[in-house]
Amino acid sequence: MLRCARLPQPGETVHGEDFRTAPGGKGANQAVAAARLGGRVEFIGCVGDDAFGTEARTALEREGVGTTHLRTRADVPTGVAMILVEQSGQNSIALAAGANACLDLAQVDDAAAAIAGASLLVCQLESPLDAVRHAIGIARRHGVLVLLNPAPAQTLPPALLAEVDILVPNESEAALLVGADAPREPTALALALKAQGPDTVIVTLGEDGICLADPDGVRLRAAPAAKAVDTTGAGDTFIGAFAVALQEGQGTDSAAAFAQRAAALSVARHGAMASMPTRDECESAR
Ligand code: ATP
């Protein structure tokens, strides 16, 4: 991660400062967000046999995330992301999948008992799509609720969306999934996605909050006020917190409000995992 006054335009060089490395990735961030808030989490993924891989495993274990299904691959480097953060708190990110791309169906099968025994499966698309689909298939066969964060943005087979209970995209991911004639209005966007199968769709709208569509209808929920210094990981914090609240039996509105409080706390601090709040911080922010 490198901090700069503003993000560079294509072909431009800007000066930055405060370079640092930290473990991350959507799946690991979401797992840590959930574990730090008291969720029981098992992580399924791959790292390389390198310093970044060791750091990632250590970070997950320090937070109490189960790593039985985190595999170390000797033949590929750990996935990395180059993150630039500008003064306003906005970021821009380039990814190299590395070991993330090695998560295969056999590894998912090895984790089948963990998936079947869970109350919720959370997936994101830094893992290969066929592995994600396979995990979702196992979850559905065992009546496990499926939450998909369709990030990084990509188009998806319509059949996959029909197998998802809860879809949580940001605005650009939602627009890509809806397609060329996607409405700009968040409520229309959320309803268009809900029509493709998920019971619940939450489109996250950055500082504008969320748009939630479920069987009770569609509504906008403003974000709690926050002095944003770094929005990296806000979406992951939202998802981890939302998953924990669901796991505890909270309804969708209450779980979303909890997740919004957690995400608002995270944007007021630097970093991704480093900025994620504890349960006490979240409860005091009520
Ligand atoms: P990222 O990729 O940076 O992790 P994202 O694009 O996946 O984020 P966002 O929609 O930017 O997700 O943010 C997720 C949630 O975090 C929002 O719905 C909101 O609840 C909260 N959030 C983001 N930015 C702010 C902010 N400036 N103030 C308060 N809450 C915020």
GROMACS .gro file of C-alpha atoms and ligand atoms in nm:
model
  317
    1MET     CA    1   0.000   0.000   0.000
    2LEU     CA    2   0.125   0.345  -0.093
    3ARG     CA    3  -0.033   0.675   0.007
    4CYS     CA    4  -0.043   0.960  -0.248
    5ALA     CA    5  -0.203   1.304  -0.264
    6ARG     CA    6  -0.416   1.187  -0.557
    7LEU     CA    7  -0.438   0.873  -0.772
    8PRO     CA    8  -0.223   0.887  -1.089
    9GLN     CA    9  -0.387   0.921  -1.432
   10PRO     CA   10  -0.286   0.661  -1.696
   11GLY     CA   11   0.078   0.728  -1.793
   12GLU     CA   12   0.133   0.967  -1.503
   13THR     CA   13   0.375   0.927  -1.211
   14VAL     CA   14   0.288   1.074  -0.874
   15HIS     CA   15   0.491   1.082  -0.554
   16GLY     CA   16   0.374   0.866  -0.267
   17GLU     CA   17   0.476   0.794   0.090
   18ASP     CA   18   0.414   0.562   0.382
   19PHE     CA   19   0.470   0.237   0.186
   20ARG     CA   20   0.372  -0.071   0.383
   21THR     CA   21   0.268  -0.433   0.328
   22ALA     CA   22  -0.010  -0.611   0.513
   23PRO     CA   23  -0.196  -0.939   0.470
   24GLY     CA   24  -0.531  -0.908   0.291
   25GLY     CA   25  -0.740  -1.031   0.000
   26LYS     CA   26  -1.118  -1.024   0.005
   27GLY     CA   27  -1.166  -1.369   0.154
   28ALA     CA   28  -0.906  -1.322   0.428
   29ASN     CA   29  -1.036  -0.974   0.508
   30GLN     CA   30  -1.395  -1.096   0.535
   31ALA     CA   31  -1.284  -1.388   0.752
   32VAL     CA   32  -1.091  -1.159   0.987
   33ALA     CA   33  -1.376  -0.906   1.003
   34ALA     CA   34  -1.613  -1.185   1.109
   35ALA     CA   35  -1.374  -1.348   1.356
   36ARG     CA   36  -1.287  -1.017   1.524
   37LEU     CA   37  -1.657  -0.958   1.582
   38GLY     CA   38  -1.700  -1.298   1.746
   39GLY     CA   39  -1.789  -1.521   1.448
   40ARG     CA   40  -1.662  -1.879   1.416
   41VAL     CA   41  -1.486  -1.893   1.080
   42GLU     CA   42  -1.320  -2.164   0.871
   43PHE     CA   43  -1.118  -2.035   0.577
   44ILE     CA   44  -1.080  -2.224   0.246
   45GLY     CA   45  -0.801  -2.096   0.023
   46CYS     CA   46  -0.438  -2.117  -0.095
   47VAL     CA   47  -0.119  -1.925  -0.029
   48GLY     CA   48   0.230  -1.963  -0.174
   49ASP     CA   49   0.530  -2.097   0.019
   50ASP     CA   50   0.673  -1.749   0.071
   51ALA     CA   51   0.689  -1.470   0.327
   52PHE     CA   52   0.348  -1.326   0.222
   53GLY     CA   53   0.190  -1.670   0.258
   54THR     CA   54   0.337  -1.718   0.605
   55GLU     CA   55   0.221  -1.371   0.705
   56ALA     CA   56  -0.132  -1.438   0.577
   57ARG     CA   57  -0.159  -1.769   0.765
   58THR     CA   58  -0.022  -1.611   1.084
   59ALA     CA   59  -0.265  -1.318   1.058
   60LEU     CA   60  -0.565  -1.550   1.016
   61GLU     CA   61  -0.459  -1.774   1.304
   62ARG     CA   62  -0.392  -1.477   1.532
   63GLU     CA   63  -0.754  -1.371   1.478
   64GLY     CA   64  -0.885  -1.719   1.555
   65VAL     CA   65  -0.979  -1.805   1.193
   66GLY     CA   66  -0.960  -2.181   1.127
   67THR     CA   67  -0.688  -2.262   0.871
   68THR     CA   68  -0.733  -2.639   0.835
   69HIS     CA   69  -0.842  -2.575   0.474
   70LEU     CA   70  -0.581  -2.309   0.392
   71ARG     CA   71  -0.333  -2.489   0.167
   72THR     CA   72   0.029  -2.382   0.104
   73ARG     CA   73   0.141  -2.435  -0.257
   74ALA     CA   74   0.512  -2.461  -0.330
   75ASP     CA   75   0.473  -2.392  -0.704
   76VAL     CA   76   0.309  -2.046  -0.706
   77PRO     CA   77   0.351  -1.716  -0.520
   78THR     CA   78   0.092  -1.585  -0.275
   79GLY     CA   79  -0.167  -1.358  -0.438
   80VAL     CA   80  -0.090  -0.987  -0.401
   81ALA     CA   81  -0.271  -0.656  -0.446
   82MET     CA   82  -0.106  -0.319  -0.518
   83ILE     CA   83  -0.319  -0.056  -0.343
   84LEU     CA   84  -0.291   0.321  -0.387
   85VAL     CA   85  -0.482   0.536  -0.139
   86GLU     CA   86  -0.535   0.907  -0.206
   87GLN     CA   87  -0.591   1.180   0.053
   88SER     CA   88  -0.971   1.170   0.014
   89GLY     CA   89  -0.965   0.804   0.127
   90GLN     CA   90  -1.047   0.670  -0.223
   91ASN     CA   91  -0.832   0.381  -0.342
   92SER     CA   92  -0.731   0.205  -0.661
   93ILE     CA   93  -0.617  -0.158  -0.670
   94ALA     CA   94  -0.437  -0.399  -0.911
   95LEU     CA   95  -0.434  -0.771  -0.829
   96ALA     CA   96  -0.215  -1.075  -0.914
   97ALA     CA   97  -0.410  -1.389  -0.819
   98GLY     CA   98  -0.107  -1.615  -0.760
   99ALA     CA   99  -0.201  -1.906  -0.532
  100ASN     CA  100  -0.563  -1.785  -0.509
  101ALA     CA  101  -0.611  -1.922  -0.862
  102CYS     CA  102  -0.509  -2.271  -0.743
  103LEU     CA  103  -0.812  -2.336  -0.526
  104ASP     CA  104  -0.962  -2.635  -0.709
  105LEU     CA  105  -1.261  -2.865  -0.679
  106ALA     CA  106  -1.063  -3.134  -0.495
  107GLN     CA  107  -0.964  -2.887  -0.225
  108VAL     CA  108  -1.325  -2.772  -0.193
  109ASP     CA  109  -1.428  -3.139  -0.162
  110ASP     CA  110  -1.177  -3.180   0.120
  111ALA     CA  111  -1.359  -2.897   0.299
  112ALA     CA  112  -1.707  -3.039   0.226
  113ALA     CA  113  -1.773  -3.138   0.589
  114ALA     CA  114  -1.682  -2.788   0.709
  115ILE     CA  115  -1.917  -2.633   0.450
  116ALA     CA  116  -2.198  -2.876   0.532
  117GLY     CA  117  -2.164  -2.806   0.904
  118ALA     CA  118  -2.166  -2.427   0.868
  119SER     CA  119  -2.465  -2.198   0.905
  120LEU     CA  120  -2.344  -1.973   0.622
  121LEU     CA  121  -2.106  -2.002   0.325
  122VAL     CA  122  -1.947  -1.670   0.222
  123CYS     CA  123  -1.784  -1.660  -0.123
  124GLN     CA  124  -1.609  -1.391  -0.326
  125LEU     CA  125  -1.455  -1.396  -0.673
  126GLU     CA  126  -1.085  -1.370  -0.597
  127SER     CA  127  -1.128  -1.749  -0.576
  128PRO     CA  128  -1.177  -1.933  -0.910
  129LEU     CA  129  -1.538  -1.935  -1.026
  130ASP     CA  130  -1.557  -2.313  -1.069
  131ALA     CA  131  -1.439  -2.364  -0.709
  132VAL     CA  132  -1.693  -2.108  -0.589
  133ARG     CA  133  -1.972  -2.284  -0.780
  134HIS     CA  134  -1.866  -2.619  -0.639
  135ALA     CA  135  -1.868  -2.486  -0.282
  136ILE     CA  136  -2.211  -2.330  -0.340
  137GLY     CA  137  -2.339  -2.664  -0.470
  138ILE     CA  138  -2.221  -2.841  -0.152
  139ALA     CA  139  -2.376  -2.570   0.067
  140ARG     CA  140  -2.711  -2.595  -0.111
  141ARG     CA  141  -2.722  -2.972  -0.086
  142HIS     CA  142  -2.685  -2.935   0.292
  143GLY     CA  143  -2.929  -2.646   0.336
  144VAL     CA  144  -2.649  -2.399   0.420
  145LEU     CA  145  -2.725  -2.032   0.347
  146VAL     CA  146  -2.507  -1.887   0.066
  147LEU     CA  147  -2.379  -1.528   0.059
  148LEU     CA  148  -2.191  -1.418  -0.255
  149ASN     CA  149  -1.988  -1.100  -0.277
  150PRO     CA  150  -1.943  -1.079  -0.660
  151ALA     CA  151  -1.611  -0.897  -0.635
  152PRO     CA  152  -1.385  -0.827  -0.816
  153ALA     CA  153  -1.656  -0.737  -1.069
  154GLN     CA  154  -1.728  -0.993  -1.339
  155THR     CA  155  -2.028  -1.120  -1.529
  156LEU     CA  156  -2.173  -1.446  -1.395
  157PRO     CA  157  -2.379  -1.731  -1.538
  158PRO     CA  158  -2.747  -1.658  -1.453
  159ALA     CA  159  -2.778  -2.008  -1.303
  160LEU     CA  160  -2.524  -1.914  -1.038
  161LEU     CA  161  -2.718  -1.611  -0.915
  162ALA     CA  162  -3.022  -1.833  -0.880
  163GLU     CA  163  -2.827  -2.049  -0.631
  164VAL     CA  164  -2.731  -1.755  -0.408
  165ASP     CA  165  -2.944  -1.659  -0.108
  166ILE     CA  166  -2.779  -1.325  -0.034
  167LEU     CA  167  -2.595  -1.119  -0.296
  168VAL     CA  168  -2.380  -0.827  -0.176
  169PRO     CA  169  -2.225  -0.628  -0.464
  170ASN     CA  170  -2.110  -0.267  -0.465
  171GLU     CA  171  -2.268  -0.038  -0.726
  172SER     CA  172  -2.028  -0.111  -1.012
  173GLU     CA  173  -2.040  -0.487  -0.952
  174ALA     CA  174  -2.421  -0.470  -0.944
  175ALA     CA  175  -2.434  -0.273  -1.271
  176LEU     CA  176  -2.205  -0.523  -1.446
  177LEU     CA  177  -2.421  -0.815  -1.331
  178VAL     CA  178  -2.741  -0.650  -1.452
  179GLY     CA  179  -2.585  -0.577  -1.792
  180ALA     CA  180  -2.582  -0.310  -2.061
  181ASP     CA  181  -2.919  -0.155  -1.975
  182ALA     CA  182  -2.858  -0.152  -1.598
  183PRO     CA  183  -3.057   0.121  -1.423
  184ARG     CA  184  -2.850   0.385  -1.239
  185GLU     CA  185  -3.100   0.416  -0.955
  186PRO     CA  186  -2.982   0.185  -0.667
  187THR     CA  187  -3.331   0.061  -0.581
  188ALA     CA  188  -3.393  -0.041  -0.944
  189LEU     CA  189  -3.049  -0.202  -0.956
  190ALA     CA  190  -3.112  -0.405  -0.640
  191LEU     CA  191  -3.456  -0.515  -0.766
  192ALA     CA  192  -3.315  -0.614  -1.106
  193LEU     CA  193  -3.064  -0.840  -0.930
  194LYS     CA  194  -3.321  -0.981  -0.693
  195ALA     CA  195  -3.528  -1.077  -0.999
  196GLN     CA  196  -3.236  -1.301  -1.103
  197GLY     CA  197  -3.283  -1.528  -0.801
  198PRO     CA  198  -3.127  -1.415  -0.470
  199ASP     CA  199  -3.371  -1.376  -0.183
  200THR     CA  200  -3.181  -1.077  -0.054
  201VAL     CA  201  -2.970  -0.824  -0.242
  202ILE     CA  202  -2.766  -0.556  -0.067
  203VAL     CA  203  -2.600  -0.305  -0.298
  204THR     CA  204  -2.335  -0.117  -0.098
  205LEU     CA  205  -2.315   0.251  -0.191
  206GLY     CA  206  -1.996   0.366  -0.015
  207GLU     CA  207  -2.056   0.672   0.202
  208ASP     CA  208  -2.420   0.675   0.083
  209GLY     CA  209  -2.489   0.349   0.270
  210ILE     CA  210  -2.677   0.054   0.123
  211CYS     CA  211  -2.980  -0.040  -0.082
  212LEU     CA  212  -3.144  -0.354   0.053
  213ALA     CA  213  -3.401  -0.560  -0.140
  214ASP     CA  214  -3.557  -0.866   0.021
  215PRO     CA  215  -3.904  -1.023   0.046
  216ASP     CA  216  -4.009  -0.726   0.266
  217GLY     CA  217  -3.940  -0.479  -0.016
  218VAL     CA  218  -3.663  -0.242  -0.111
  219ARG     CA  219  -3.514   0.036   0.105
  220LEU     CA  220  -3.217   0.269   0.127
  221ARG     CA  221  -3.023   0.290   0.453
  222ALA     CA  222  -2.787   0.584   0.505
  223ALA     CA  223  -2.437   0.508   0.637
  224PRO     CA  224  -2.351   0.622   0.989
  225ALA     CA  225  -2.142   0.941   0.977
  226ALA     CA  226  -1.769   0.868   0.962
  227LYS     CA  227  -1.454   1.069   0.907
  228ALA     CA  228  -1.316   0.853   0.626
  229VAL     CA  229  -0.938   0.832   0.599
  230ASP     CA  230  -0.910   0.500   0.411
  231THR     CA  231  -1.201   0.303   0.264
  232THR     CA  232  -0.987  -0.005   0.184
  233GLY     CA  233  -1.170  -0.307   0.320
  234ALA     CA  234  -1.497  -0.125   0.397
  235GLY     CA  235  -1.692  -0.370   0.182
  236ASP     CA  236  -1.512  -0.668   0.338
  237THR     CA  237  -1.583  -0.539   0.688
  238PHE     CA  238  -1.948  -0.497   0.594
  239ILE     CA  239  -1.968  -0.857   0.468
  240GLY     CA  240  -1.783  -1.013   0.762
  241ALA     CA  241  -2.000  -0.823   1.010
  242PHE     CA  242  -2.322  -0.898   0.823
  243ALA     CA  243  -2.233  -1.270   0.819
  244VAL     CA  244  -2.169  -1.274   1.194
  245ALA     CA  245  -2.498  -1.100   1.270
  246LEU     CA  246  -2.689  -1.345   1.047
  247GLN     CA  247  -2.510  -1.637   1.210
  248GLU     CA  248  -2.634  -1.506   1.545
  249GLY     CA  249  -2.990  -1.510   1.418
  250GLN     CA  250  -3.039  -1.136   1.360
  251GLY     CA  251  -3.283  -1.038   1.086
  252THR     CA  252  -3.164  -0.876   0.765
  253ASP     CA  253  -3.227  -0.514   0.872
  254SER     CA  254  -3.063  -0.555   1.209
  255ALA     CA  255  -2.767  -0.744   1.057
  256ALA     CA  256  -2.725  -0.475   0.790
  257ALA     CA  257  -2.731  -0.199   1.052
  258PHE     CA  258  -2.464  -0.384   1.253
  259ALA     CA  259  -2.255  -0.425   0.937
  260GLN     CA  260  -2.290  -0.056   0.851
  261ARG     CA  261  -2.167   0.040   1.198
  262ALA     CA  262  -1.868  -0.191   1.161
  263ALA     CA  263  -1.785  -0.058   0.812
  264ALA     CA  264  -1.816   0.305   0.923
  265LEU     CA  265  -1.570   0.238   1.206
  266SER     CA  266  -1.328   0.076   0.960
  267VAL     CA  267  -1.314   0.370   0.716
  268ALA     CA  268  -1.209   0.604   0.997
  269ARG     CA  269  -0.882   0.410   1.037
  270HIS     CA  270  -0.602   0.317   0.800
  271GLY     CA  271  -0.557  -0.029   0.650
  272ALA     CA  272  -0.789  -0.320   0.575
  273MET     CA  273  -0.756  -0.585   0.848
  274ALA     CA  274  -0.592  -0.327   1.073
  275SER     CA  275  -0.897  -0.101   1.055
  276MET     CA  276  -1.163  -0.362   1.135
  277PRO     CA  277  -1.344  -0.303   1.463
  278THR     CA  278  -1.388  -0.531   1.762
  279ARG     CA  279  -1.728  -0.630   1.898
  280ASP     CA  280  -1.699  -0.382   2.184
  281GLU     CA  281  -1.626  -0.095   1.945
  282CYS     CA  282  -1.926  -0.191   1.735
  283GLU     CA  283  -2.159  -0.213   2.033
  284SER     CA  284  -2.043   0.126   2.166
  285ALA     CA  285  -2.110   0.285   1.823
  286ARG     CA  286  -2.485   0.220   1.856
  287ATP     P1  287  -1.392  -0.155  -0.078
  287ATP     O1  288  -1.366  -0.223  -0.210
  287ATP     O2  289  -1.319  -0.025  -0.062
  287ATP     O3  290  -1.373  -0.246   0.040
  287ATP     P2  291  -1.666  -0.161  -0.160
  287ATP     O4  292  -1.671  -0.086  -0.288
  287ATP     O5  293  -1.675  -0.310  -0.164
  287ATP     O6  294  -1.544  -0.115  -0.072
  287ATP     P3  295  -1.842   0.031  -0.040
  287ATP     O7  296  -1.978   0.036  -0.101
  287ATP     O8  297  -1.746   0.138  -0.075
  287ATP     O9  298  -1.784  -0.115  -0.064
  287ATP    O10  299  -1.856   0.032   0.119
  287ATP     C1  300  -1.919  -0.073   0.190
  287ATP     C2  301  -1.996  -0.015   0.306
  287ATP    O11  302  -1.904   0.053   0.393
  287ATP     C3  303  -2.098   0.090   0.267
  287ATP    O12  304  -2.223   0.032   0.232
  287ATP     C4  305  -2.108   0.172   0.396
  287ATP    O13  306  -2.197   0.108   0.486
  287ATP     C5  307  -1.965   0.165   0.450
  287ATP     N1  308  -1.890   0.286   0.410
  287ATP     C6  309  -1.809   0.302   0.304
  287ATP     N2  310  -1.760   0.428   0.299
  287ATP     C7  311  -1.811   0.493   0.406
  287ATP     C8  312  -1.801   0.626   0.458
  287ATP     N3  313  -1.727   0.718   0.397
  287ATP     N4  314  -1.869   0.656   0.570
  287ATP     C9  315  -1.945   0.564   0.635
  287ATP     N5  316  -1.959   0.436   0.590
  287ATP    C10  317  -1.895   0.401   0.478
   0.00000   0.00000   0.00000
